[in-house]
N, CA, C and O of each residue as an XYZ file, in Angstrom:
280
protein
N      19.223     11.663      8.560
C      17.864     11.175      8.478
C      17.480     10.573      9.822
O      18.264      9.854     10.441
N      16.286     10.871     10.258
C      15.792     10.359     11.538
C      15.087      9.019     11.343
O      14.482      8.759     10.303
N      15.182      8.178     12.370
C      14.475      6.900     12.323
C      12.977      7.122     12.185
O      12.291      6.352     11.514
N      12.474      8.162     12.813
C      11.033      8.412     12.740
C      10.602      8.715     11.303
O       9.514      8.321     10.883
N      11.456      9.412     10.553
C      11.150      9.707      9.152
C      11.140      8.424      8.329
O      10.280      8.235      7.469
N      12.092      7.556      8.596
C      12.140      6.277      7.883
C      10.879      5.475      8.191
O      10.291      4.871      7.294
N      10.467      5.467      9.441
C       9.252      4.758      9.831
C       8.015      5.336      9.172
O       7.137      4.593      8.734
N       7.937      6.658      9.098
C       6.799      7.300      8.435
C       6.777      6.945      6.949
O       5.720      6.657      6.387
N       7.941      6.966      6.326
C       8.025      6.596      4.906
C       7.675      5.129      4.691
O       7.072      4.770      3.679
N       8.056      4.278      5.648
C       7.689      2.858      5.563
C       6.170      2.719      5.587
O       5.612      1.877      4.883
N       5.507      3.531      6.382
C       4.051      3.524      6.416
C       3.453      3.955      5.087
O       2.458      3.386      4.636
N       4.053      4.951      4.463
C       3.594      5.405      3.141
C       3.723      4.271      2.135
O       2.801      4.012      1.362
N       4.861      3.600      2.146
C       5.100      2.495      1.215
C       4.110      1.357      1.486
O       3.527      0.806      0.552
N       3.921      1.007      2.755
C       3.028     -0.086      3.106
C       1.607      0.210      2.649
O       0.953     -0.653      2.062
N       1.125      1.411      2.909
C      -0.232      1.786      2.485
C      -0.356      1.812      0.962
O      -1.401      1.455      0.416
N       0.692      2.227      0.288
C       0.672      2.264     -1.180
C       0.625      0.857     -1.759
O      -0.053      0.613     -2.757
N       1.341     -0.064     -1.135
C       1.390     -1.438     -1.633
C       0.171     -2.266     -1.232
O      -0.069     -3.323     -1.815
N      -0.589     -1.813     -0.263
C      -1.693     -2.617      0.245
C      -2.637     -3.016     -0.893
O      -3.232     -2.164     -1.552
N      -2.758     -4.319     -1.107
C      -3.628     -4.855     -2.140
C      -3.078     -4.749     -3.550
O      -3.796     -4.997     -4.519
N      -1.793     -4.377     -3.673
C      -1.196     -4.203     -4.998
C       0.149     -4.901     -5.075
O       0.743     -5.265     -4.060
N       0.606     -5.076     -6.290
C       1.960     -5.567     -6.565
C       2.556     -4.563     -7.540
O       2.071     -4.414     -8.661
N       3.622     -3.867     -7.105
C       4.196     -2.802     -7.920
C       5.684     -3.020     -8.145
O       6.379     -3.588     -7.303
N       6.158     -2.561     -9.292
C       7.596     -2.563     -9.543
C       8.210     -1.404     -8.756
O       7.496     -0.556     -8.221
N       9.524     -1.382     -8.697
C      10.219     -0.308     -7.982
C       9.853      1.056     -8.572
O       9.559      1.999     -7.836
N       9.873      1.153     -9.901
C       9.557      2.425    -10.558
C       8.112      2.839    -10.311
O       7.831      4.016    -10.085
N       7.200      1.883    -10.354
C       5.793      2.186    -10.068
C       5.612      2.644     -8.629
O       4.849      3.570     -8.355
N       6.313      1.994     -7.717
C       6.230      2.364     -6.307
C       6.812      3.748     -6.070
O       6.249      4.541     -5.315
N       7.930      4.037     -6.709
C       8.546      5.363     -6.573
C       7.598      6.447     -7.075
O       7.446      7.488     -6.436
N       6.965      6.206     -8.209
C       6.035      7.195     -8.771
C       4.802      7.353     -7.887
O       4.319      8.468     -7.686
N       4.293      6.245     -7.360
C       3.079      6.284     -6.550
C       3.295      6.955     -5.197
O       2.392      7.613     -4.680
N       4.490      6.792     -4.621
C       4.758      7.372     -3.300
C       5.322      8.778     -3.385
O       5.120      9.591     -2.483
N       6.035      9.065     -4.477
C       6.683     10.365     -4.596
C       7.911     10.512     -3.711
O       8.415     11.620     -3.526
N       8.398      9.399     -3.161
C       9.587      9.437     -2.299
C      10.856      9.476     -3.141
O      10.891      8.957     -4.257
N      11.890     10.093     -2.596
C      13.186     10.095     -3.271
C      13.742      8.678     -3.260
O      13.254      7.821     -2.523
N      14.752      8.432     -4.069
C      15.365      7.102     -4.144
C      15.878      6.657     -2.778
O      15.688      5.504     -2.389
N      16.523      7.558     -2.054
C      17.055      7.228     -0.727
C      15.932      6.945      0.257
O      15.992      5.969      1.005
N      14.905      7.793      0.262
C      13.788      7.596      1.183
C      13.047      6.297      0.882
O      12.646      5.584      1.802
N      12.865      5.991     -0.388
C      12.185      4.752     -0.762
C      13.022      3.540     -0.362
O      12.489      2.567      0.171
N      14.311      3.594     -0.613
C      15.190      2.465     -0.285
C      15.227      2.204      1.220
O      15.182      1.049      1.644
N      15.305      3.246      2.021
C      15.339      3.041      3.475
C      13.998      2.528      3.981
O      13.958      1.699      4.890
N      12.897      3.010      3.405
C      11.568      2.548      3.812
C      11.374      1.080      3.452
O      10.857      0.306      4.257
N      11.784      0.696      2.254
C      11.677     -0.700      1.834
C      12.578     -1.576      2.708
O      12.190     -2.681      3.086
N      13.753     -1.096      3.024
C      14.644     -1.836      3.914
C      14.026     -2.058      5.279
O      14.136     -3.143      5.850
N      13.380     -1.036      5.801
C      12.694     -1.127      7.094
C      11.628     -2.229      7.028
O      11.572     -3.104      7.892
N      10.785     -2.172      5.991
C       9.710     -3.150      5.850
C      10.247     -4.554      5.617
O       9.680     -5.525      6.118
N      11.334     -4.672      4.862
C      11.939     -5.981      4.615
C      12.481     -6.556      5.918
O      12.313     -7.743      6.196
N      13.126     -5.718      6.710
C      13.674     -6.167      7.998
C      12.566     -6.632      8.934
O      12.758     -7.564      9.716
N      11.422     -5.991      8.855
C      10.274     -6.350      9.678
C       9.445     -7.479      9.056
O       8.414     -7.869      9.604
N       9.898     -7.998      7.916
C       9.225     -9.077      7.198
C       7.791     -8.701      6.825
O       6.866     -9.502      6.959
N       7.631     -7.461      6.354
C       6.317     -6.938      5.993
C       6.065     -6.920      4.491
O       4.928     -6.724      4.063
N       7.107     -7.120      3.682
C       6.931     -7.110      2.236
C       7.618     -8.320      1.617
O       8.524     -8.917      2.197
N       7.157     -8.656      0.424
C       7.740     -9.756     -0.353
C       8.282     -9.196     -1.655
O       7.777     -8.205     -2.183
N       9.306     -9.840     -2.155
C       9.922     -9.469     -3.426
C       9.673    -10.592     -4.416
O       9.941    -11.757     -4.118
N       9.163    -10.251     -5.591
C       8.870    -11.237     -6.625
C       9.500    -10.786     -7.926
O       9.599     -9.588     -8.190
N       9.923    -11.730     -8.736
C      10.430    -11.394    -10.057
C       9.481    -11.976    -11.090
O       9.237    -13.183    -11.116
N       8.950    -11.110    -11.941
C       8.060    -11.530    -13.008
C       8.552    -10.935    -14.314
O       8.697     -9.719    -14.439
N       8.806    -11.789    -15.276
C       9.293    -11.353    -16.585
C      10.521    -10.457    -16.477
O      10.664     -9.485    -17.218
N      11.400    -10.798    -15.549
C      12.644    -10.059    -15.383
C      12.528     -8.753    -14.616
O      13.509     -8.021    -14.489
N      11.338     -8.450    -14.103
C      11.136     -7.213    -13.350
C      10.825     -7.551    -11.897
O       9.972     -8.391    -11.609
N      11.529     -6.885    -10.988
C      11.314     -7.072     -9.557
C      10.055     -6.320     -9.134
O       9.881     -5.146     -9.461
N       9.177     -7.016     -8.400
C       7.971     -6.410     -7.865
C       7.957     -6.560     -6.356
O       8.577     -7.466     -5.799
N       7.248     -5.664     -5.712
C       7.090     -5.709     -4.268
C       5.614     -5.792     -3.947
O       4.779     -5.244     -4.667
N       5.293     -6.482     -2.856
C       3.922     -6.547     -2.382
C       3.937     -6.775     -0.875
O       4.960     -7.154     -0.305
N       2.811     -6.544     -0.248
C       2.694     -6.759      1.183
C       2.781     -8.260      1.444
O       2.173     -9.060      0.732
N       3.532     -8.628      2.458
C       3.669    -10.029      2.820
C       2.470    -10.445      3.654
O       2.172     -9.841      4.684
N       1.791    -11.480      3.196
C       0.657    -12.038      3.936
C       1.002    -13.462      4.318
O       1.181    -14.326      3.459
N       1.093    -13.694      5.608
C       1.385    -15.030      6.069
C       0.085    -15.805      6.132
O      -0.899    -15.343      6.710
N       0.084    -16.967      5.543
C      -1.106    -17.800      5.537
C      -0.906    -18.985      6.478
O       0.139    -19.636      6.463
N      -1.893    -19.248      7.271
C      -1.884    -20.406      8.151
C      -2.945    -21.377      7.651
O      -4.109    -21.016      7.478
N      -2.526    -22.599      7.426
C      -3.465    -23.605      6.936
C      -3.606    -24.712      7.941
O      -4.356    -25.661      7.714
């Protein structure tokens, strides 16, 4: 797998999550990425501190990380 492919997939994930909060299964269905491609893309975004992980009712959700300055 090429780094450029991982970066492109990270862009797909980021655009899919923009303004939404999705579970892993919802994100996989919405992006159409394979499990490996989705995992590497999410890892890329997590490393870049671009996404947040939340647990609601026992289900892990992902969303775009928005830093707030007050």
